XYZ file of C-alpha atoms in Angstrom:
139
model
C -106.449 158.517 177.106
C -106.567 156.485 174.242
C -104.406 153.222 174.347
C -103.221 151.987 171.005
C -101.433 148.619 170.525
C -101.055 148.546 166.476
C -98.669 146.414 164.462
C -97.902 148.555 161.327
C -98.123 152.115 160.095
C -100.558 151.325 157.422
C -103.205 150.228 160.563
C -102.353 153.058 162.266
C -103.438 155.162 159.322
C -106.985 153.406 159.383
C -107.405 154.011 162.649
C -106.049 157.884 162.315
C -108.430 158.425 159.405
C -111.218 156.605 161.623
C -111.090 158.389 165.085
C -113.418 161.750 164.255
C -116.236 158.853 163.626
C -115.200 156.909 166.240
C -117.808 155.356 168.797
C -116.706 153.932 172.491
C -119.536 151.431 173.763
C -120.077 152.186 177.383
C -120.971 149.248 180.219
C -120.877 151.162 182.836
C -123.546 153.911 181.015
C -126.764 151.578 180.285
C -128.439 154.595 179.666
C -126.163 155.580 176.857
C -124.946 153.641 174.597
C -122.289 155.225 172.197
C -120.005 158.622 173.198
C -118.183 160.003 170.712
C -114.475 160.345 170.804
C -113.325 163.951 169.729
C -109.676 164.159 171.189
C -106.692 162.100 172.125
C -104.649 163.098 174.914
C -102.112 160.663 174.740
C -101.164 157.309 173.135
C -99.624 154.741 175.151
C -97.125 152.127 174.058
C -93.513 150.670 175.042
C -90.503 152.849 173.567
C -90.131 151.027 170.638
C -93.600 151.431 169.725
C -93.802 155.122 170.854
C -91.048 155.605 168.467
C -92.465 154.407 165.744
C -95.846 155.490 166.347
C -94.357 159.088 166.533
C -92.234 158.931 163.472
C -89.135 158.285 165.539
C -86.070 156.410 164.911
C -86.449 153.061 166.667
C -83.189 151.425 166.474
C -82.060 153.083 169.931
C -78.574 151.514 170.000
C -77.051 152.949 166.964
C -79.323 156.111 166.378
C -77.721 159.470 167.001
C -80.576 161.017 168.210
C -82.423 158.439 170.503
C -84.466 160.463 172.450
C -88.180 161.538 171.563
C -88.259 164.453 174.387
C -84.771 166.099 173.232
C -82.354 166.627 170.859
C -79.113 165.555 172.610
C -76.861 163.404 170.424
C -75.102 160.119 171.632
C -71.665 161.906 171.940
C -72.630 164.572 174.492
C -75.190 161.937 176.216
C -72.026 159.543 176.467
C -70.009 162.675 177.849
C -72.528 164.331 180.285
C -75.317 161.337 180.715
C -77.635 163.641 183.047
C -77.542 166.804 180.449
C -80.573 167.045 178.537
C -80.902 168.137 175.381
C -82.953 170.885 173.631
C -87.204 169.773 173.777
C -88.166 168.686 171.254
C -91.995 170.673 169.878
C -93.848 170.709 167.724
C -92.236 173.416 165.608
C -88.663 172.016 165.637
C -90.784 168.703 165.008
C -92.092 170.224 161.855
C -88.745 172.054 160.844
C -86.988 168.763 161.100
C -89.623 167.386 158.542
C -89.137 170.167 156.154
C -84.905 169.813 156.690
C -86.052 165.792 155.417
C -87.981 166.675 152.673
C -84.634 168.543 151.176
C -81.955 165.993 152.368
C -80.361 162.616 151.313
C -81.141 160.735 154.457
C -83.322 158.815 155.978
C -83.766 161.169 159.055
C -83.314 164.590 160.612
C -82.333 164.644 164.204
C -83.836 161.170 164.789
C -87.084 162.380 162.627
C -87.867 159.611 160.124
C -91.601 160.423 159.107
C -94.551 162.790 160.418
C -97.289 160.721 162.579
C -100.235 160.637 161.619
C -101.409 161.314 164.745
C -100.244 164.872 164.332
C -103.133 165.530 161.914
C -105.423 165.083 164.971
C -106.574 168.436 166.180
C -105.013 169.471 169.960
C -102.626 166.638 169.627
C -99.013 166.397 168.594
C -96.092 163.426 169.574
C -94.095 166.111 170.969
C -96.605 167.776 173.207
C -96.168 165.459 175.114
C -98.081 163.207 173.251
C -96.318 160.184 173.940
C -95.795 159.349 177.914
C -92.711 157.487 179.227
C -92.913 153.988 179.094
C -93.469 152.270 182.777
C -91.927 149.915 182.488
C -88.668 150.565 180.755
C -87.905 154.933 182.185
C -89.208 154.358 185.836
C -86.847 151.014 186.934
């Protein structure tokens, strides 16, 4: 698992663009030195940075859809708070996109942008791609 803590999307890029050619240096391997990343399984980070690592709305409080694993809306959450929505994947991820490409606002069923994460092969934000956050889903 690759942990990320990154402060803006344009870093995240780099590193995106970066990780084919990335090299881990190993202590406990004296033997060998470098081993060559070639997938990412997950990447970790609180919600808010989830969110925005996964091309999520992050303002949580007033979005409509809030949640990165389903499509429920805040009305039915605030009427049945243990329903859960439809999963999101990676093809309603990518239909969502297309639906923003074509529409007047800032987001599509709390879609603001694609990660670029997504680009990575066998890896997508909605596969699950981002875990829950420790400390804030499991108090």
């Amino acid at each position: 698992m690759l942990s990320l803590c990154l402060c803006s999307w344009e870093i995240m890029k780099m590193v995106q663009s970066s990780l084919p050619s990335m090299y881990l240096y190993r202590r406990h391997w004296p033997h060998c030195s470098k081993v060559s990343v070639r997938e990412q399984y997950a990447a970790t980070r609180d919600n808010l940075g989830s969110h925005s690592i996964g091309g999520f709305l992050e303002h949580f409080s007033r979005a409509n859809h809030f949640c990165r694993y389903c499509e429920v809306d805040r009305d039915t959450f605030m009427r049945e708070p243990h329903l859960c929505g439809t999963t999101r994947t990676a093809q309603s991820y990518q239909s969502h996109l297309q639906d923003l490409k074509i529409s007047d606002t800032n987001s599509v069923c709390g879609i603001k942008s694609d990660s670029p994460f997504n680009q990575l092969g066998h890896f997508h934000v909605c596969q699950p791609g981002l875990p829950p956050c420790l400390g804030h889903d499991t108090v």
